[in-house]
mmCIF file of C-alpha atoms in Angstrom:
data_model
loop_
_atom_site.group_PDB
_atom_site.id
_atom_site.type_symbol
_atom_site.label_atom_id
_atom_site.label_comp_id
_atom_site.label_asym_id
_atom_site.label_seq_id
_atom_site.Cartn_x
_atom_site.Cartn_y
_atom_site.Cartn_z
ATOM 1 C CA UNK A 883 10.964 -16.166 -1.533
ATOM 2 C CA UNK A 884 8.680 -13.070 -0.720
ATOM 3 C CA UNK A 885 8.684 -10.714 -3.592
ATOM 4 C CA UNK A 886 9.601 -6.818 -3.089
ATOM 5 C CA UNK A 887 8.898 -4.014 -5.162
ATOM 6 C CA UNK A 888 12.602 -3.505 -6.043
ATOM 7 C CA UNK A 889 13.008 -6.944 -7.160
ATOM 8 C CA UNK A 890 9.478 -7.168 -8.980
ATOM 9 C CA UNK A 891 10.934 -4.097 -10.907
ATOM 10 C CA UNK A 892 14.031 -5.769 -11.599
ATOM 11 C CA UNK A 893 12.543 -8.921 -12.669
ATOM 12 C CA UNK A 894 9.559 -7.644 -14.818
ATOM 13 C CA UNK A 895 10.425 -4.332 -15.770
ATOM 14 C CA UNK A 896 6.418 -3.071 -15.354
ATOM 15 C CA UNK A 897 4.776 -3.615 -12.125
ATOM 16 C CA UNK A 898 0.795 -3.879 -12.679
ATOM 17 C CA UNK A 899 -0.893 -2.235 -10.122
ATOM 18 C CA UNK A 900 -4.876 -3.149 -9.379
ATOM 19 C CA UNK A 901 -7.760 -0.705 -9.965
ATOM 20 C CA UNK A 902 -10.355 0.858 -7.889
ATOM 21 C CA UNK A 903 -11.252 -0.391 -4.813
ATOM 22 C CA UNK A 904 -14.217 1.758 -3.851
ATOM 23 C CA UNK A 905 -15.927 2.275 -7.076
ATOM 24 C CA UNK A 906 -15.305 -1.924 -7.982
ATOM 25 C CA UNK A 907 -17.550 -2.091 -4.454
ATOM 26 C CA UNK A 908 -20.288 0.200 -5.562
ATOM 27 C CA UNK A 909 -20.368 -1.926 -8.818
ATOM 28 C CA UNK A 910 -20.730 -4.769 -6.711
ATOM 29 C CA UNK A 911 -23.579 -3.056 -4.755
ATOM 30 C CA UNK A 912 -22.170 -1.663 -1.684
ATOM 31 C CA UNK A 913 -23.579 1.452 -0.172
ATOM 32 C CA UNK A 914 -20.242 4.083 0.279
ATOM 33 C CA UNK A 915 -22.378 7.037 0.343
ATOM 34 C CA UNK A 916 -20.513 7.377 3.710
ATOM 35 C CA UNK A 917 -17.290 9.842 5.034
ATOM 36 C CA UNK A 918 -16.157 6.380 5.818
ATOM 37 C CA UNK A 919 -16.151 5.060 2.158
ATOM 38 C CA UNK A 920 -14.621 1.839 1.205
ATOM 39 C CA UNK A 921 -13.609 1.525 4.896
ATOM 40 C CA UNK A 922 -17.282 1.740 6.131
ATOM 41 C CA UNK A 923 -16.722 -1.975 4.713
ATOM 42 C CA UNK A 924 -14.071 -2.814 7.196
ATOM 43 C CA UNK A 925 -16.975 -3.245 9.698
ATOM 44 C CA UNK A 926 -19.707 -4.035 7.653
ATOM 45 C CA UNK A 927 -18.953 -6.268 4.309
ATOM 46 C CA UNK A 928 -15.472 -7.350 4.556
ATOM 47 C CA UNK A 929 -15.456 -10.831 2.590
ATOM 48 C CA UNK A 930 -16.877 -8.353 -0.597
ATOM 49 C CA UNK A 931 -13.112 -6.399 -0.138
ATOM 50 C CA UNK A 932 -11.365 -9.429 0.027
ATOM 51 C CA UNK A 933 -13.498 -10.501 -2.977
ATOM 52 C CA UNK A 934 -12.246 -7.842 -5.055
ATOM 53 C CA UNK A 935 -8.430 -8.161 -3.868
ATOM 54 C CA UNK A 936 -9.178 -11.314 -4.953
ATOM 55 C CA UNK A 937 -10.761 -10.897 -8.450
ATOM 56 C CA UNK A 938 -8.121 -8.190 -9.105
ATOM 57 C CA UNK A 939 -4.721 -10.453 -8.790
ATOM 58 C CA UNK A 940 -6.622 -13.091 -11.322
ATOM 59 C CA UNK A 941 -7.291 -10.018 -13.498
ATOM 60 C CA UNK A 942 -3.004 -10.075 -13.649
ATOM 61 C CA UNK A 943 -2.531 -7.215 -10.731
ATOM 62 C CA UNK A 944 0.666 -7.427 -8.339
ATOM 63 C CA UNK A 945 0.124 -5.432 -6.233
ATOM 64 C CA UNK A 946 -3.183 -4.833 -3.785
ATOM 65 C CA UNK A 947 -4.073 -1.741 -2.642
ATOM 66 C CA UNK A 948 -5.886 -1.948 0.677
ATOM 67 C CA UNK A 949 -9.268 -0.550 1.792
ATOM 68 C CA UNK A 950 -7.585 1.984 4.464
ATOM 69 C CA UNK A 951 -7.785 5.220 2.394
ATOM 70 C CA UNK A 952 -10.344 6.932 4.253
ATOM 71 C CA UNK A 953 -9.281 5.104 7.384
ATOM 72 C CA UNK A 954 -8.397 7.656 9.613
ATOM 73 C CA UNK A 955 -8.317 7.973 13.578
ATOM 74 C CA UNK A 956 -10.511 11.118 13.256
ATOM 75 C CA UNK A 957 -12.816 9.831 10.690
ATOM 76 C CA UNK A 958 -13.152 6.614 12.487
ATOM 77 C CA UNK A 959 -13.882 8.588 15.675
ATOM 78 C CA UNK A 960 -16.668 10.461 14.196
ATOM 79 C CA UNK A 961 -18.964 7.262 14.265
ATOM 80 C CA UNK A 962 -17.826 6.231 17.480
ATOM 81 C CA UNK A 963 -14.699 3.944 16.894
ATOM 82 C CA UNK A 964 -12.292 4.668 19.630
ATOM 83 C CA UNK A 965 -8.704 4.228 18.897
ATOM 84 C CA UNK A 966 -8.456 0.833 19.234
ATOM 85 C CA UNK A 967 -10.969 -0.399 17.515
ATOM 86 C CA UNK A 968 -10.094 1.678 14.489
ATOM 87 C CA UNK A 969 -6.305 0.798 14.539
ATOM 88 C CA UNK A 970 -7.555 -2.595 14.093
ATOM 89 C CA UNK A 971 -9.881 -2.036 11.370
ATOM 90 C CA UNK A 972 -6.864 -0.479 9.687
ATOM 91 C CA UNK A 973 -4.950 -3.607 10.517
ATOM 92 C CA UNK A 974 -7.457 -5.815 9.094
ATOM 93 C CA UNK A 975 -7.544 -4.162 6.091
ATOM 94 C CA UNK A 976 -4.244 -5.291 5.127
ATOM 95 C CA UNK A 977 -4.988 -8.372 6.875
ATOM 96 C CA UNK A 978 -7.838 -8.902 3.488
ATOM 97 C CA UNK A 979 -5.464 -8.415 1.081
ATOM 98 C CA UNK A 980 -2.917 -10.500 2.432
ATOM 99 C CA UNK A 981 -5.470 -13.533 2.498
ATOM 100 C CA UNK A 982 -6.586 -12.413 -1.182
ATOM 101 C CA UNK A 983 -3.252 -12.571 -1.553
ATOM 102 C CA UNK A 984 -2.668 -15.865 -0.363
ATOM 103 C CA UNK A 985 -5.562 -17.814 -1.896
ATOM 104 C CA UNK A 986 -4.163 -16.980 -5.251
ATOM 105 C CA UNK A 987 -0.726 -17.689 -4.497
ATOM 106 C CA UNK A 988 -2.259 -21.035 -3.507
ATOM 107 C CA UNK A 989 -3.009 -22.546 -6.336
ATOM 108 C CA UNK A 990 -0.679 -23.657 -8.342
ATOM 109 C CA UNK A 991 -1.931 -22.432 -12.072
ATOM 110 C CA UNK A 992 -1.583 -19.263 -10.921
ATOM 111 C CA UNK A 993 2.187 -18.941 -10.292
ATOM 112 C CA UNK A 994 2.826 -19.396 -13.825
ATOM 113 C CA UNK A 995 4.475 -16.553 -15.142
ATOM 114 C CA UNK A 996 4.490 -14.729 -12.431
ATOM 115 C CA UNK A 997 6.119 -13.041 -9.118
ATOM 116 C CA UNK A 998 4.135 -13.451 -5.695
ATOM 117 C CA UNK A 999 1.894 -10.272 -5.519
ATOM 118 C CA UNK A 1000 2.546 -7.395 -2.694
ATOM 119 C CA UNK A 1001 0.529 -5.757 -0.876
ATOM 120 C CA UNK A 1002 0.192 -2.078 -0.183
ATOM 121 C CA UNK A 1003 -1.202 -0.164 2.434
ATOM 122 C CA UNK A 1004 -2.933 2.742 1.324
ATOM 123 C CA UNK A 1005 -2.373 6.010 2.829
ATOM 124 C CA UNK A 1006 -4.774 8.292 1.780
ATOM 125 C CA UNK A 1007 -4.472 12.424 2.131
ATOM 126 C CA UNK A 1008 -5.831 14.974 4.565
ATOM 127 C CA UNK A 1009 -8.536 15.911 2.360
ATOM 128 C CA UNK A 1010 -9.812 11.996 2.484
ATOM 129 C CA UNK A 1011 -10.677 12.414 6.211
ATOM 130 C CA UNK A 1012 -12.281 15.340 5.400
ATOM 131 C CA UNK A 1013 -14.486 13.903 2.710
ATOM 132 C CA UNK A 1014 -15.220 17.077 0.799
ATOM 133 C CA UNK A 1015 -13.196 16.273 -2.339
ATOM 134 C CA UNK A 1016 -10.580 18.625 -1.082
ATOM 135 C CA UNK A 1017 -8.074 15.940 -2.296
ATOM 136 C CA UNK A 1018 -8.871 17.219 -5.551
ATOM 137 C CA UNK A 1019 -8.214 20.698 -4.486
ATOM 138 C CA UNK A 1020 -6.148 21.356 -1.865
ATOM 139 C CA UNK A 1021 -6.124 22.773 1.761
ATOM 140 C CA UNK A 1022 -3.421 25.438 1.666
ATOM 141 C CA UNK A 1023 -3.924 26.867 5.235
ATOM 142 C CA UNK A 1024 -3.428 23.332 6.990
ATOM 143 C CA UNK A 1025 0.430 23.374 7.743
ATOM 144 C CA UNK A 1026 3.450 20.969 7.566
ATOM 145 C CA UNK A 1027 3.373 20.040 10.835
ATOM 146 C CA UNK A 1028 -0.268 19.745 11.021
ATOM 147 C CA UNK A 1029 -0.102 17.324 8.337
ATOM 148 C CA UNK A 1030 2.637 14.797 9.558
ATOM 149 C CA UNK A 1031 0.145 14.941 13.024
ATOM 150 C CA UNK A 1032 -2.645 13.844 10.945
ATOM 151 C CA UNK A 1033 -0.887 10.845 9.448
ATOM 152 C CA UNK A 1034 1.915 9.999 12.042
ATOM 153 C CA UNK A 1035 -0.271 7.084 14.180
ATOM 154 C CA UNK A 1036 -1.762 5.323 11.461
ATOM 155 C CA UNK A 1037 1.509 5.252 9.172
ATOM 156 C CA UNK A 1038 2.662 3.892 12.715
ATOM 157 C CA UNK A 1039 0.110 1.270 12.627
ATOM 158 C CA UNK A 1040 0.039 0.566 8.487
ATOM 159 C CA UNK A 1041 3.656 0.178 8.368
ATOM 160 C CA UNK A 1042 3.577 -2.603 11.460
ATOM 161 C CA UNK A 1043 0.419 -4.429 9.909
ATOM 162 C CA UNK A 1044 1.991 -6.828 7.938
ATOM 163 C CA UNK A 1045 2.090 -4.820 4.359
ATOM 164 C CA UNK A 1046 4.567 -5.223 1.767
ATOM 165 C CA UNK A 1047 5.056 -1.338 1.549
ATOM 166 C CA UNK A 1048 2.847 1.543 1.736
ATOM 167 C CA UNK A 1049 1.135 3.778 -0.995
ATOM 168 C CA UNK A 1050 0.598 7.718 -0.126
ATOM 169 C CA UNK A 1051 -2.016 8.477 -2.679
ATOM 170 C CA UNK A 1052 -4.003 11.292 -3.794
ATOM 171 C CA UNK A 1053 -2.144 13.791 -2.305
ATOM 172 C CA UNK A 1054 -2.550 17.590 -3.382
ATOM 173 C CA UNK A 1055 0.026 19.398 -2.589
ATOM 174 C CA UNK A 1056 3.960 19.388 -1.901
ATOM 175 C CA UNK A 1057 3.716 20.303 1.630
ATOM 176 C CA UNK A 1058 1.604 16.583 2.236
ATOM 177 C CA UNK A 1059 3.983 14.830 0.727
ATOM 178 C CA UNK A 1060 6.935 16.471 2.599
ATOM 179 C CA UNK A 1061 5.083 15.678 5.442
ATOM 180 C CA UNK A 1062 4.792 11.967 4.978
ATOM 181 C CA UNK A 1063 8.437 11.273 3.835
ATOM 182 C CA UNK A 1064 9.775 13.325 7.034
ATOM 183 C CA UNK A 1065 8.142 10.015 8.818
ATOM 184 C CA UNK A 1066 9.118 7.385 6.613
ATOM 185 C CA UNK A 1067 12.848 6.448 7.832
ATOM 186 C CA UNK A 1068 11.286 6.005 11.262
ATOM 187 C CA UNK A 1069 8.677 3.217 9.390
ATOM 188 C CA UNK A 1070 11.255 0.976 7.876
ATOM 189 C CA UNK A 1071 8.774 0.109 5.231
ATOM 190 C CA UNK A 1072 8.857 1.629 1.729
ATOM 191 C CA UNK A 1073 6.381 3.809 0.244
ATOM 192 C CA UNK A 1074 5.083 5.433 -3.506
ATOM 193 C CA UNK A 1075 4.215 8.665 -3.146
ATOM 194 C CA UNK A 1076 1.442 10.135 -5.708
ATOM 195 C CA UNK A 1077 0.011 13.365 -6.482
ATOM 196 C CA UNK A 1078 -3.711 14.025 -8.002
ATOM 197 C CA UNK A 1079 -2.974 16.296 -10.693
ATOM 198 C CA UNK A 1080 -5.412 18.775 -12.377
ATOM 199 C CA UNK A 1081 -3.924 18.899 -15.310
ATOM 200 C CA UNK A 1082 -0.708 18.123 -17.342
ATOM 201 C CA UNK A 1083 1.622 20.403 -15.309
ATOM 202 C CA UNK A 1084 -0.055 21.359 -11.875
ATOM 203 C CA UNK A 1085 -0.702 19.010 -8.678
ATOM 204 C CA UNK A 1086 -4.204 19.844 -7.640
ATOM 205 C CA UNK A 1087 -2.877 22.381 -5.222
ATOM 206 C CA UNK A 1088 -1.483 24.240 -7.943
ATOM 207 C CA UNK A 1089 2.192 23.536 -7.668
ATOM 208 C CA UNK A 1090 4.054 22.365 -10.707
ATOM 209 C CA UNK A 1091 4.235 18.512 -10.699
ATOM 210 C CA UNK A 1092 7.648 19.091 -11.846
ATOM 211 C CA UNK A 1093 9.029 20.140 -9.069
ATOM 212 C CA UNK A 1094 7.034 18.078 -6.047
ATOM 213 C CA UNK A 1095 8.845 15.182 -8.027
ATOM 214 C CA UNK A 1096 11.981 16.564 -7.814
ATOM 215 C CA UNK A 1097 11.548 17.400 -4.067
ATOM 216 C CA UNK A 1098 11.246 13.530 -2.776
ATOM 217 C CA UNK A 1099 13.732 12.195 -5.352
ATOM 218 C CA UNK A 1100 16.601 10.002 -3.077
ATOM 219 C CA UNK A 1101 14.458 10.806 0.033
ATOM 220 C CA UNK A 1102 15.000 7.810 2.718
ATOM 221 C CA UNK A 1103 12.048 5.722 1.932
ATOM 222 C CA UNK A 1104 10.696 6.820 -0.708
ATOM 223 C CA UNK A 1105 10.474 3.996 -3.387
ATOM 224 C CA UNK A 1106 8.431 5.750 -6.289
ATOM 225 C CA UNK A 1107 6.646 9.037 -7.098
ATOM 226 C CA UNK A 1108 4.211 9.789 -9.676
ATOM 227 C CA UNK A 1109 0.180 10.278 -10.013
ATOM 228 C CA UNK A 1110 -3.121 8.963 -9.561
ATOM 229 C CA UNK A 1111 -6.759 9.682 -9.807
ATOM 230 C CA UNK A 1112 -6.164 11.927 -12.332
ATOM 231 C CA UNK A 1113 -7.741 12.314 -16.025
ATOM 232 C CA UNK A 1114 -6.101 9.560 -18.378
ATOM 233 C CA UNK A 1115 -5.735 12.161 -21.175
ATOM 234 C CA UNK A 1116 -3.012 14.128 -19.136
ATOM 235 C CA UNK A 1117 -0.621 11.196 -18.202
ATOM 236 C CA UNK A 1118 1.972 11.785 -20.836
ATOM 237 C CA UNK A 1119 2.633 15.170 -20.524
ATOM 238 C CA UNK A 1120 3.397 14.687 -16.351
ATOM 239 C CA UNK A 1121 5.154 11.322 -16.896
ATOM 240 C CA UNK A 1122 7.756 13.144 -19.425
ATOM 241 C CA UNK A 1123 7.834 15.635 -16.611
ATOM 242 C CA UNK A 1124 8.349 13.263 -13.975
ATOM 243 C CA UNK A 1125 11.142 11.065 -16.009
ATOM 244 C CA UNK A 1126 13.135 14.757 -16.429
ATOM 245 C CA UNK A 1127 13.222 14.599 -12.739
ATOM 246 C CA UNK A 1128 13.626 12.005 -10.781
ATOM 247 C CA UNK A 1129 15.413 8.731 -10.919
ATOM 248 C CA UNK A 1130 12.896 7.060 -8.811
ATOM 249 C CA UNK A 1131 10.575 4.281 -10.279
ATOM 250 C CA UNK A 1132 7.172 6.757 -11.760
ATOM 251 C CA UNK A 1133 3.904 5.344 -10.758
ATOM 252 C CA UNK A 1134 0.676 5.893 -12.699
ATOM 253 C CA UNK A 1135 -2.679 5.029 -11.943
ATOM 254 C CA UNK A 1136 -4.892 7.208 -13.248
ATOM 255 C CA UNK A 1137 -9.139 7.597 -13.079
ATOM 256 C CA UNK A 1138 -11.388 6.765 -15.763
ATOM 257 C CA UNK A 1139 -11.346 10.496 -16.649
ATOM 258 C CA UNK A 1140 -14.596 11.269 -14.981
ATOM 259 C CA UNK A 1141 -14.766 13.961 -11.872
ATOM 260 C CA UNK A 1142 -15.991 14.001 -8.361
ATOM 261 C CA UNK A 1143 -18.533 16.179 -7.158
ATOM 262 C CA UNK A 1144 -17.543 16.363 -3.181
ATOM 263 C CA UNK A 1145 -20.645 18.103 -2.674
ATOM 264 C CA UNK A 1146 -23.069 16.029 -4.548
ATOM 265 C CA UNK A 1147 -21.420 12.480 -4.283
ATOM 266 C CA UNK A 1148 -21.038 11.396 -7.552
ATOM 267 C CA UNK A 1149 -18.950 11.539 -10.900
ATOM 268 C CA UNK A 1150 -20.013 13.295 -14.051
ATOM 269 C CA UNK A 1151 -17.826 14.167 -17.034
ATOM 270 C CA UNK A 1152 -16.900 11.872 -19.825
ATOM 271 C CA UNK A 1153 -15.094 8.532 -19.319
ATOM 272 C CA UNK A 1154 -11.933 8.371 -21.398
ATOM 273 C CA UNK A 1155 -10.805 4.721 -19.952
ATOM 274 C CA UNK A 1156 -11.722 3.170 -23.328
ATOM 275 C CA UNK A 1157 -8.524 1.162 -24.499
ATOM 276 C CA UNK A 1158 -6.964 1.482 -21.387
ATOM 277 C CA UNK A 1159 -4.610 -1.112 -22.130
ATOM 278 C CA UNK A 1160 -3.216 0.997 -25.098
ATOM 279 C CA UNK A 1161 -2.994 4.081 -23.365
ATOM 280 C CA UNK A 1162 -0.728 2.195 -20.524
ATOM 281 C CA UNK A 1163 1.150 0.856 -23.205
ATOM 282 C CA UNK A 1164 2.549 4.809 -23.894
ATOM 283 C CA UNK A 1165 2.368 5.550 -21.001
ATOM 284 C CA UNK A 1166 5.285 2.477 -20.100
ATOM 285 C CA UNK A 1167 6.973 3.457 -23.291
ATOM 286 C CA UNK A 1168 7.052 7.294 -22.052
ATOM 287 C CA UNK A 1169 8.751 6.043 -19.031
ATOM 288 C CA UNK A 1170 6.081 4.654 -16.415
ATOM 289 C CA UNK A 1171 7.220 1.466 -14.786
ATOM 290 C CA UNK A 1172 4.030 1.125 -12.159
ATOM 291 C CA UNK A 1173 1.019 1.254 -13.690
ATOM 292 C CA UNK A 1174 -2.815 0.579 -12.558
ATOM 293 C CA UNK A 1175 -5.639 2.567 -12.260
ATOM 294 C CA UNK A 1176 -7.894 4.968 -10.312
ATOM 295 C CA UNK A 1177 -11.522 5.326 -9.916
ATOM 296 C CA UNK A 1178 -13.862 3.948 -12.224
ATOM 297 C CA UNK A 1179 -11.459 1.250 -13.784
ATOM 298 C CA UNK A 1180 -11.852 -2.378 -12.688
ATOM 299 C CA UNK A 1181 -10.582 -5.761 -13.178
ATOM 300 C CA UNK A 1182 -11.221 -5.434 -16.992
ATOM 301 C CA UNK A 1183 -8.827 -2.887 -17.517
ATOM 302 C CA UNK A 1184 -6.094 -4.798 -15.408
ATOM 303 C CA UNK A 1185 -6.762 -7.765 -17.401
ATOM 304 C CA UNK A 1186 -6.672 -6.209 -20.487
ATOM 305 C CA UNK A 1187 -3.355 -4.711 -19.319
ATOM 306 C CA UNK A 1188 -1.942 -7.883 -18.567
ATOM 307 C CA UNK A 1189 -2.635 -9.149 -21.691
ATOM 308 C CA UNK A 1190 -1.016 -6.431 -23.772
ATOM 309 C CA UNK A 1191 2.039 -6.939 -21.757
ATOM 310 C CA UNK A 1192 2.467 -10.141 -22.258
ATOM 311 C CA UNK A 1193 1.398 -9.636 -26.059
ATOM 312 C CA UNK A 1194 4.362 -7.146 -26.480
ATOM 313 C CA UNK A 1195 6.920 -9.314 -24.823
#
């Protein structure tokens, strides 16, 4: 039987997401100094993304986040790639996950202990097309309706690839995430929805975190809110937030604690992903019941996850 989020969460109480796609890539050697990012992979290195999926549900993950992110129609038309063309890149990034997928479930070793992984098909935010780091800021004079345009016909083609559900990530502001749950009942396909956060109170954008959670709770379609690629030491304080809000499932997957410069291309700051595995730990015991990380974590800090998990029963 296929697993689904709903019953992975009633049959292991913590979901364990994967870590960074883009950044595992780079480690790996692959060039993303690119608006396309981890999608300028889709056409050029795509075994290394299925490598990774791969590499990721040995580490103990159950869920794979695909390469789509920055996979937009508009970005994708920038270098060329009609609509076609890029709707099927955005299909075949599911498509490498699902294969990832599928190899592991293959042998037989590694369905001990555990539930058949899912796949996700990430959604990433306005500001991703953009590929100025405005995800990490906001873009207050784009409107609602502007919004669910941008991310109406590739939700459309995400939610018909194949994927076990979808995951809305990174998002800045309130009005995004409005945007994409007024499309979801149309999808029939679930989705997380998660805010970058600047600090322990405010999305990016500047509204409270409080309150953008309590605007999607019982919203058709959406299966879990929370955060992600957001500084490690400010988890608690928005997952308390988030559990005095919403009875939706609270999804964390936060960055390594480092920032990114838009502008220049690269992360500076001090990396606070040291004992990662403790620090998800609290952050289950506070009241997270998805948990992964963001940019700058990799397959060690999944496995290490994994482990406490099963070392705390």
């Amino acid at each position: 039987m296929n697993s689904t989020l709903p019953s992975l969460l009633a049959e292991q109480g913590l979901v364990i997401l994967d870590g960074a796609l883009a950044t595992e890539l780079e480690s790996r050697g692959a060039d993303l100094k690119d608006p396309l990012w981890s999608a300028r992979l889709l056409i050029e290195r795509p075994e290394l993304i299925r490598e990774v999926h791969l590499d990721y549900f040995r580490a103990g993950a159950d869920v794979a986040t695909t390469a789509s992110y920055q996979a937009s129609f508009e970005g994708f038309a920038r270098r060329g790639i009609g609509f076609d063309e890029a709707a099927a890149l955005m299909r075949l990034s599911v498509q490498l996950a699902a294969e990832a997928r599928d190899a592991f479930w293959a042998e037989p070793a590694n369905r001990i202990g555990r539930h058949r992984p899912l796949v996700a098909a990430s959604v990433g935010p306005y500001g991703a097309m953009l590929a100025d780091g405005s995800e990490y800021r906001g873009y207050p004079g784009v409107t609602r309706a502007q919004l669910a345009a941008f991310h109406r016909p590739r939700l459309e083609v995400l939610a018909a690839s194949g994927a076990d559900l979808l995951a809305c990530e990174t998002l800045p502001g309130l009005d995004e995430a409005l945007a994409i749950a007024s499309l979801l009942p149309a999808l029939a396909l679930p989705a997380w929805i998660s805010f970058s956060c600047r600090d322990g109170e405010h999305v990016s954008q500047g509204e409270r975190f409080a309150d953008c959670v309590a605007a999607l709770d019982g919203l058709p379609g959406v299966a879990a809110v929370g955060l992600n690629c957001t500084a490690p030491q400010h988890v608690p304080a928005l997952v308390a937030a988030a559990q005095a809000h919403t009875r939706l499932p609270i999804v964390v997957y936060p960055n390594s604690g480092e920032q990114w410069d838009g502008v220049a291309k690269c992360w500076h700051g001090v990396r606070d992903a040291e004992d990662f595995a403790a620090q998800a730990l609290r952050w289950q015991r506070g009241g997270a019941r998805l948990i992964g990380g963001c940019c700058r974590t990799g397959p060690g800090e999944i496995r290490a996850l994994r482990a406490a998990v099963l070392a705390a029963g």
